Coordinates of C-alpha atoms in Angstrom, one line a residue:
M11 CA 22.5 -6.0 3.4
A12 CA 24.9 -8.3 1.6
C13 CA 23.5 -7.2 -1.8
F14 CA 24.7 -3.6 -1.3
Q15 CA 27.9 -2.6 -3.2
A16 CA 28.9 0.4 -1.1
G17 CA 31.4 2.7 -2.7
A18 CA 32.7 6.2 -2.2
Q19 CA 30.2 9.0 -1.3
D20 CA 27.6 6.5 0.0
T21 CA 26.8 5.1 -3.4
L22 CA 24.7 1.9 -3.6
V23 CA 24.7 -0.1 -6.8
L24 CA 21.6 -2.4 -6.9
N25 CA 19.4 -4.2 -9.4
R26 CA 15.6 -3.9 -9.4
R27 CA 15.1 -7.2 -7.5
Q28 CA 17.5 -6.1 -4.7
C29 CA 15.8 -2.7 -4.5
E30 CA 12.4 -4.3 -4.2
A31 CA 13.7 -6.5 -1.4
V32 CA 14.8 -3.5 0.6
F33 CA 11.5 -1.7 -0.1
L34 CA 9.4 -4.6 1.1
E35 CA 11.5 -5.0 4.3
K36 CA 11.8 -1.3 5.3
N37 CA 8.9 0.7 3.9
L38 CA 7.2 2.5 6.8
E39 CA 3.8 2.6 5.2
L40 CA 3.8 -1.2 4.8
L41 CA 5.0 -1.7 8.4
A42 CA 2.1 0.5 9.6
G43 CA -0.3 -1.4 7.3
R44 CA 0.7 -4.7 8.8
L45 CA -0.2 -3.3 12.3
K46 CA -3.7 -2.7 11.0
I47 CA -4.1 -6.5 10.8
D48 CA -2.9 -6.9 14.4
E49 CA -5.5 -4.2 15.4
A50 CA -8.3 -6.0 13.6
E51 CA -7.3 -9.3 15.2
A52 CA -7.3 -7.6 18.6
R53 CA -10.9 -6.5 18.0
L54 CA -11.8 -10.1 17.1
L55 CA -10.3 -11.3 20.3
Q56 CA -12.4 -8.7 22.2
A57 CA -15.5 -9.9 20.4
K58 CA -14.9 -13.4 21.7
L59 CA -14.9 -12.4 25.3
W60 CA -18.0 -12.8 27.5
P61 CA -19.3 -9.7 29.4
N62 CA -17.9 -9.4 32.9
P63 CA -20.1 -10.2 35.8
T64 CA -21.2 -7.3 38.0
L65 CA -20.7 -7.4 41.8
S66 CA -22.8 -4.9 43.9
V67 CA -22.3 -4.4 47.7
D68 CA -24.9 -2.1 49.3
E69 CA -27.0 -1.6 52.5
V70 CA -23.9 -1.5 54.6
N71 CA -24.5 0.4 57.8
L72 CA -21.4 2.2 59.1
W73 CA -22.6 2.0 62.7
T74 CA -24.4 -0.6 64.8
T75 CA -28.1 -0.2 65.3
G76 CA -28.4 -1.9 68.6
K77 CA -31.7 -3.8 68.8
G78 CA -33.2 -2.5 65.7
T79 CA -35.6 0.4 64.8
N80 CA -38.6 1.6 66.8
N81 CA -37.6 -0.6 69.8
L82 CA -38.4 -3.7 67.9
N83 CA -35.9 -6.6 68.3
Y84 CA -36.2 -8.8 65.2
F85 CA -33.2 -10.9 66.1
G86 CA -33.3 -11.1 69.9
D87 CA -30.1 -9.6 71.0
G88 CA -29.4 -8.1 67.6
L89 CA -27.4 -9.5 64.6
P90 CA -24.7 -12.0 65.5
P91 CA -21.1 -11.2 64.4
L92 CA -20.3 -12.3 60.9
S93 CA -16.8 -13.4 61.8
G94 CA -15.4 -13.6 65.4
N95 CA -16.5 -10.3 67.0
D96 CA -16.7 -8.4 63.7
W97 CA -19.8 -7.1 61.9
K98 CA -22.0 -7.5 64.9
N99 CA -25.4 -5.8 64.4
Q100 CA -24.3 -4.6 60.9
Q101 CA -26.3 -5.2 57.7
V102 CA -24.9 -5.9 54.2
G103 CA -26.4 -6.8 50.9
V104 CA -24.4 -8.5 48.1
E105 CA -25.6 -9.0 44.5
L106 CA -24.0 -10.7 41.5
E107 CA -25.2 -10.2 38.0
Q108 CA -24.2 -11.8 34.7
L109 CA -25.4 -10.6 31.3
V110 CA -26.2 -13.4 28.8
R111 CA -26.5 -12.4 25.2
T112 CA -29.3 -14.1 23.3
A113 CA -30.0 -15.1 19.7
G114 CA -26.3 -15.8 19.0
K115 CA -25.3 -12.1 19.2
R116 CA -21.8 -13.0 20.4
K117 CA -21.1 -15.4 17.5
K118 CA -22.6 -12.9 15.0
M119 CA -20.3 -10.2 16.3
M120 CA -17.3 -12.5 16.1
A121 CA -18.3 -13.3 12.5
M122 CA -18.3 -9.6 11.7
E123 CA -14.9 -9.1 13.2
E124 CA -13.5 -12.0 11.3
V125 CA -14.6 -10.2 8.1
S126 CA -12.9 -7.1 9.4
V127 CA -9.6 -9.0 9.8
A128 CA -9.9 -10.2 6.2
M129 CA -10.6 -6.7 5.1
A130 CA -7.6 -5.4 7.0
A131 CA -5.5 -7.9 5.1
E132 CA -6.9 -6.8 1.8
Y133 CA -6.4 -3.1 2.7
L134 CA -2.7 -4.0 3.1
E135 CA -2.7 -5.8 -0.2
D136 CA -4.2 -2.7 -1.8
L137 CA -1.6 -0.5 -0.2
L138 CA 1.1 -2.8 -1.4
R139 CA -0.3 -2.8 -4.9
N140 CA -0.3 1.0 -5.0
L141 CA 3.2 1.4 -3.5
K142 CA 4.6 -1.3 -5.8
R143 CA 3.5 0.5 -8.9
E144 CA 4.8 3.8 -7.6
F145 CA 8.1 2.2 -6.6
R146 CA 8.7 0.2 -9.8
N147 CA 7.8 3.1 -12.0
N148 CA 10.3 5.2 -10.1
L149 CA 12.9 2.5 -10.7
T150 CA 12.1 2.5 -14.4
E151 CA 12.3 6.3 -14.5
L152 CA 15.6 6.4 -12.7
Q153 CA 17.1 3.7 -15.0
Y154 CA 15.9 5.7 -18.0
L155 CA 17.4 9.0 -16.7
Q156 CA 20.7 7.4 -15.8
M157 CA 21.0 5.6 -19.2
Y158 CA 20.0 8.7 -21.1
R159 CA 22.5 10.8 -19.1
E160 CA 25.2 8.3 -20.1
V161 CA 24.3 9.0 -23.8
Y162 CA 24.8 12.7 -23.3
E163 CA 28.0 12.2 -21.2
K164 CA 29.5 10.1 -24.0
E165 CA 28.6 12.8 -26.5
A166 CA 30.0 15.5 -24.1
S167 CA 33.3 13.7 -24.0
S168 CA 33.5 13.5 -27.8
V169 CA 32.6 17.2 -28.2
A170 CA 35.1 18.2 -25.6
K171 CA 37.9 16.5 -27.6
L172 CA 36.7 18.2 -30.7
V173 CA 36.7 21.6 -29.0
Q174 CA 40.3 21.0 -27.9
A175 CA 41.3 20.0 -31.4
Y176 CA 39.6 22.9 -33.0
G177 CA 41.0 25.3 -30.4
R178 CA 44.5 24.3 -31.5
Q179 CA 43.6 24.8 -35.1
V180 CA 42.2 28.2 -34.4
E181 CA 45.4 29.2 -32.6
Q182 CA 47.5 28.0 -35.6
G183 CA 45.2 30.0 -37.9
N184 CA 44.2 26.9 -39.9
I185 CA 40.4 27.4 -39.4
G186 CA 38.0 30.2 -38.6
K187 CA 36.8 30.9 -35.1
G188 CA 33.1 30.4 -36.1
E189 CA 33.2 26.6 -36.1
Y190 CA 35.1 26.6 -32.8
V191 CA 32.5 28.8 -31.1
R192 CA 29.7 26.6 -32.5
L193 CA 31.3 23.6 -31.0
K194 CA 31.7 25.3 -27.6
A195 CA 28.0 26.2 -27.8
L196 CA 27.2 22.6 -28.6
G197 CA 29.2 21.5 -25.6
L198 CA 27.3 24.0 -23.4
E199 CA 23.9 22.7 -24.7
I200 CA 24.9 19.1 -23.9
A201 CA 26.1 20.1 -20.4
G202 CA 22.8 21.9 -19.8
E203 CA 20.9 18.7 -20.8
I204 CA 23.1 16.6 -18.5
N205 CA 22.3 19.1 -15.7
R206 CA 18.6 18.8 -16.4
L207 CA 18.7 15.0 -16.4
E208 CA 20.6 15.2 -13.1
R209 CA 17.9 17.3 -11.5
E210 CA 15.2 14.9 -12.7
S211 CA 17.2 12.0 -11.4
N212 CA 17.5 13.7 -8.0
K213 CA 13.7 14.0 -7.7
V214 CA 13.3 10.4 -8.4
Q215 CA 16.1 9.5 -6.0
K216 CA 14.3 11.4 -3.3
E217 CA 11.1 9.3 -3.8
L218 CA 13.0 6.1 -3.9
K219 CA 15.0 6.8 -0.8
V220 CA 11.7 7.6 1.1
L221 CA 10.1 4.3 -0.2
M222 CA 13.2 2.3 0.7
R223 CA 14.1 4.2 3.9
L224 CA 17.6 4.9 2.8
P225 CA 19.8 7.6 4.3
V226 CA 19.4 11.0 2.7
Q227 CA 23.1 11.1 1.7
T228 CA 22.9 7.9 -0.3
T229 CA 23.2 7.9 -4.1
L230 CA 21.3 5.0 -5.7
V231 CA 22.7 3.7 -8.9
L232 CA 20.7 1.0 -10.8
D233 CA 22.0 -1.8 -12.8
H234 CA 20.9 -1.5 -16.4
D235 CA 20.8 -5.3 -17.2
D236 CA 17.1 -5.7 -16.1
F237 CA 15.8 -2.5 -17.8
V238 CA 14.7 -4.3 -21.0
P239 CA 11.6 -6.5 -20.4
E240 CA 11.2 -10.0 -21.8
I241 CA 9.3 -9.5 -25.0
K242 CA 8.6 -13.2 -25.5
K243 CA 7.0 -13.5 -22.0
L244 CA 4.9 -10.4 -22.5
K245 CA 3.6 -11.6 -25.9
G246 CA 2.4 -14.8 -24.2
I247 CA -0.1 -12.9 -22.0
H248 CA -3.7 -13.5 -23.0
P249 CA -6.7 -11.3 -22.1
E250 CA -8.7 -14.2 -20.7
Y251 CA -5.8 -15.1 -18.4
V252 CA -5.4 -11.6 -17.0
L253 CA -9.2 -11.1 -16.5
D254 CA -9.4 -14.4 -14.5
M255 CA -6.5 -13.3 -12.4
A256 CA -8.1 -9.9 -11.7
L257 CA -11.4 -11.4 -10.7
G258 CA -9.6 -13.6 -8.2
H259 CA -6.9 -11.3 -6.9
Q260 CA -7.8 -7.6 -7.4
P261 CA -7.8 -6.2 -3.8
E262 CA -10.4 -3.5 -4.5
L263 CA -12.8 -6.2 -5.9
K264 CA -12.1 -8.5 -2.9
L265 CA -12.8 -5.6 -0.6
A266 CA -16.1 -5.0 -2.3
K267 CA -16.9 -8.7 -1.8
L268 CA -15.9 -8.6 1.8
D269 CA -18.0 -5.4 2.3
K270 CA -21.0 -7.3 0.9
T271 CA -20.3 -10.2 3.3
Y272 CA -19.9 -7.7 6.2
S273 CA -23.2 -6.1 5.4
D274 CA -24.9 -9.5 5.3
K275 CA -23.5 -10.4 8.7
N276 CA -24.3 -7.0 10.1
Y277 CA -28.0 -7.5 9.0
A278 CA -28.0 -10.8 10.8
Y279 CA -26.6 -9.1 13.9
E280 CA -29.1 -6.3 13.9
H281 CA -31.9 -8.7 13.3
A282 CA -30.7 -10.7 16.4
M283 CA -30.8 -7.4 18.4
R284 CA -34.6 -7.6 18.4
V285 CA -34.3 -10.3 21.0
P286 CA -33.5 -8.8 24.4
D287 CA -30.6 -10.0 26.4
I288 CA -31.1 -11.5 29.9
T289 CA -29.3 -10.6 33.1
F290 CA -29.2 -13.3 35.7
K291 CA -28.9 -12.3 39.3
A292 CA -27.9 -13.9 42.6
G293 CA -28.2 -12.0 45.9
Y294 CA -27.3 -12.3 49.5
D295 CA -28.9 -10.0 52.2
R296 CA -27.8 -10.0 55.8
G297 CA -30.2 -8.5 58.2
G298 CA -32.3 -6.6 55.7
N299 CA -35.1 -9.2 55.3
F300 CA -37.3 -11.3 57.5
M301 CA -34.5 -13.9 57.3
L302 CA -31.1 -13.3 58.9
D303 CA -29.2 -14.6 55.9
F304 CA -31.3 -14.3 52.8
V305 CA -30.1 -15.8 49.5
G306 CA -32.2 -15.2 46.4
F307 CA -32.0 -15.5 42.6
G308 CA -33.7 -13.6 39.7
F309 CA -33.3 -12.2 36.3
S310 CA -34.1 -9.1 34.3
V311 CA -34.9 -8.6 30.7
D312 CA -36.0 -5.6 28.6
L313 CA -39.5 -5.8 27.2
P314 CA -39.5 -5.1 23.5
V315 CA -42.6 -3.0 23.5
F316 CA -41.5 0.1 21.7
D317 CA -37.9 -0.5 20.5
R318 CA -37.5 -3.7 18.5
N319 CA -34.4 -2.3 16.6
Q320 CA -36.6 -1.6 13.6
G321 CA -34.5 1.4 12.4
N322 CA -31.1 -0.4 12.6
I323 CA -32.6 -3.5 10.8
K324 CA -33.9 -1.3 8.0
A325 CA -30.5 0.5 7.7
A326 CA -28.7 -2.8 7.6
R327 CA -31.0 -4.1 4.8
V328 CA -30.3 -0.9 2.8
G329 CA -26.6 -1.5 3.5
Q330 CA -26.9 -4.9 2.0
E331 CA -28.5 -3.6 -1.2
Q332 CA -25.9 -0.8 -1.5
A333 CA -23.0 -3.2 -1.0
G334 CA -24.4 -5.5 -3.7
L335 CA -24.6 -2.6 -6.2
M336 CA -21.1 -1.4 -5.4
L337 CA -19.8 -5.0 -5.9
Q338 CA -21.4 -5.1 -9.4
Q339 CA -19.9 -1.6 -10.2
K340 CA -16.4 -2.7 -9.0
E341 CA -16.6 -5.8 -11.2
L342 CA -17.3 -3.6 -14.2
E343 CA -14.5 -1.2 -13.3
V344 CA -12.0 -4.1 -12.9
R345 CA -12.9 -5.7 -16.3
S346 CA -12.7 -2.3 -18.1
G347 CA -9.4 -1.3 -16.3
V348 CA -7.8 -4.7 -17.1
M349 CA -8.6 -4.6 -20.8
L350 CA -7.5 -1.0 -21.2
A351 CA -4.1 -1.8 -19.5
Y352 CA -3.8 -5.0 -21.6
N353 CA -4.4 -3.2 -24.8
D354 CA -1.9 -0.4 -23.9
L355 CA 0.7 -3.1 -23.1
V356 CA 0.1 -4.8 -26.4
S357 CA 0.6 -1.6 -28.3
A358 CA 3.8 -0.8 -26.3
V359 CA 5.2 -4.3 -26.9
S360 CA 4.3 -4.1 -30.6
F361 CA 6.2 -0.8 -31.0
L362 CA 9.2 -2.1 -29.1
E363 CA 9.3 -5.4 -31.1
D364 CA 9.3 -3.5 -34.4
I365 CA 12.6 -1.9 -33.5
D366 CA 15.6 -3.8 -34.8
P367 CA 17.6 -5.0 -31.7
A368 CA 20.8 -4.1 -33.6
Y369 CA 19.7 -0.6 -34.3
G370 CA 21.2 0.8 -31.1
D371 CA 24.6 -0.6 -32.1
E372 CA 24.2 0.8 -35.6
L373 CA 23.6 4.3 -34.2
E374 CA 26.7 4.1 -32.0
S375 CA 28.8 3.0 -35.0
L376 CA 27.4 5.8 -37.2
L377 CA 28.1 8.3 -34.5
D378 CA 31.7 7.2 -34.2
S379 CA 32.0 7.4 -38.0
Y380 CA 30.5 10.9 -38.2
T381 CA 32.6 12.2 -35.4
R382 CA 35.8 10.8 -37.0
N383 CA 34.9 12.2 -40.4
F384 CA 34.0 15.6 -38.9
R385 CA 37.4 15.7 -37.0
E386 CA 39.1 14.9 -40.3
R387 CA 37.0 17.6 -42.0
N388 CA 35.4 15.1 -44.5
I389 CA 32.0 16.4 -43.6
S390 CA 30.7 19.8 -42.6
M391 CA 29.6 20.9 -39.2
L392 CA 26.1 21.2 -40.4
E393 CA 26.1 17.6 -41.4
Y394 CA 27.6 16.6 -38.1
L395 CA 25.2 18.5 -36.0
D396 CA 22.2 17.3 -38.1
F397 CA 23.2 13.7 -37.5
L398 CA 24.0 14.3 -33.8
E399 CA 20.4 15.6 -33.3
T400 CA 19.0 12.6 -35.1
Y401 CA 21.2 10.3 -33.0
L402 CA 20.0 11.8 -29.7
Q403 CA 16.4 11.7 -30.7
N404 CA 16.6 8.1 -31.8
R405 CA 18.5 7.2 -28.6
N406 CA 15.7 8.8 -26.6
I407 CA 13.0 6.9 -28.7
L408 CA 14.7 3.6 -27.9
L409 CA 14.9 4.3 -24.2
E410 CA 11.4 5.7 -24.1
S411 CA 9.9 2.6 -25.8
I412 CA 11.5 0.4 -23.2
K413 CA 10.4 2.7 -20.4
T414 CA 6.8 2.8 -21.7
T415 CA 6.7 -1.0 -22.0
N416 CA 7.8 -1.4 -18.4
E417 CA 5.2 1.2 -17.2
K418 CA 2.4 -0.4 -19.1
L419 CA 3.3 -3.8 -17.6
E420 CA 3.1 -2.3 -14.2
D421 CA -0.2 -0.7 -15.0
L422 CA -1.6 -4.1 -16.0
Q423 CA -0.2 -5.8 -12.9
F424 CA -1.8 -3.0 -10.9
E425 CA -5.2 -3.6 -12.4
I426 CA -4.9 -7.3 -11.9
G427 CA -3.7 -6.9 -8.3
K428 CA -1.0 -9.6 -8.7
D429 CA 2.3 -9.9 -10.5
I430 CA 2.2 -11.9 -13.8
D431 CA 4.2 -15.1 -13.6

């Protein structure tokens, strides 16, 4: 795609929007889910078709019978040929049958399959909703890990320079070896943390490459610009708005409504099954009746004496009641889930908003100052290490607060079933 910035070692640099475009286009589960709609539409097409007529050919004698049975000649010199000299003195019977469904069964079956098509579409929406949350949370996790790793890599570079400087001082006999060893130990700790973050990043990369159907040798690097959410936009979200959106868009709730509709139509169909179908017949008999060429018409119908579909009707009625109760249950679950996700998002936004936007820059400035003063031996190693620990903890808190806010936003959009505009 044009949005890819391919570099050495199969590296792709993308922002979140570009990643999602690849995901929506190439994800195999979504492609398979779309085929479910085609499958449901095919069943609807089948339901629209009339039953095929049935053609029966019987009473064909494979040899001629001369002048008939028991020396009786019903037709004088026997049966005349059917065509030219063919089929002389040979009998044949032909019957054509056509089943006609009564009580609107065909239309009722079509109505049920139409609901099935709508349900297939909602199943796809529900699949997309689940995959989107998983995908976007993985994007957030990867951004967090890559940014946190950059913090450690910057610190690793500073510590490496300090180790070199202190190493020269040890060689010159200006300082003791204890501080030098402690600095090397610090560098090793930082390298170990970088390695841990790399392993965590590889796990997330694996999930994203599967979701986006990327080659296994690809390394995905995410742009950091869209990591921080728009606080002003998030603060403008109101509970009544998200509840209304959820009641209109939540796929599980829509599926529950469609299930209730399907059960209603199924009851109507089973009720119509009480009325027996009719099979109309048209027959032709050559030489098997008192007439040479007999043409007759008739019909057949089941007599609803014992089986009037009582059991299926009762089961369909129970299904209606069950679907109604499940719809009420799903509405309660949706309302509760939306409000929980909304409150969690409000808490996350509130915490993030309380952090001074300039605090990150202040930390960087202080770190540079402490590093310089430690190099010039204006502060002790203990003071330097104590601040470095505080710096790393606070950097993590800043990144974690952004990550949590993004995740809580995705949780709310998941509960709603639609992205918040």
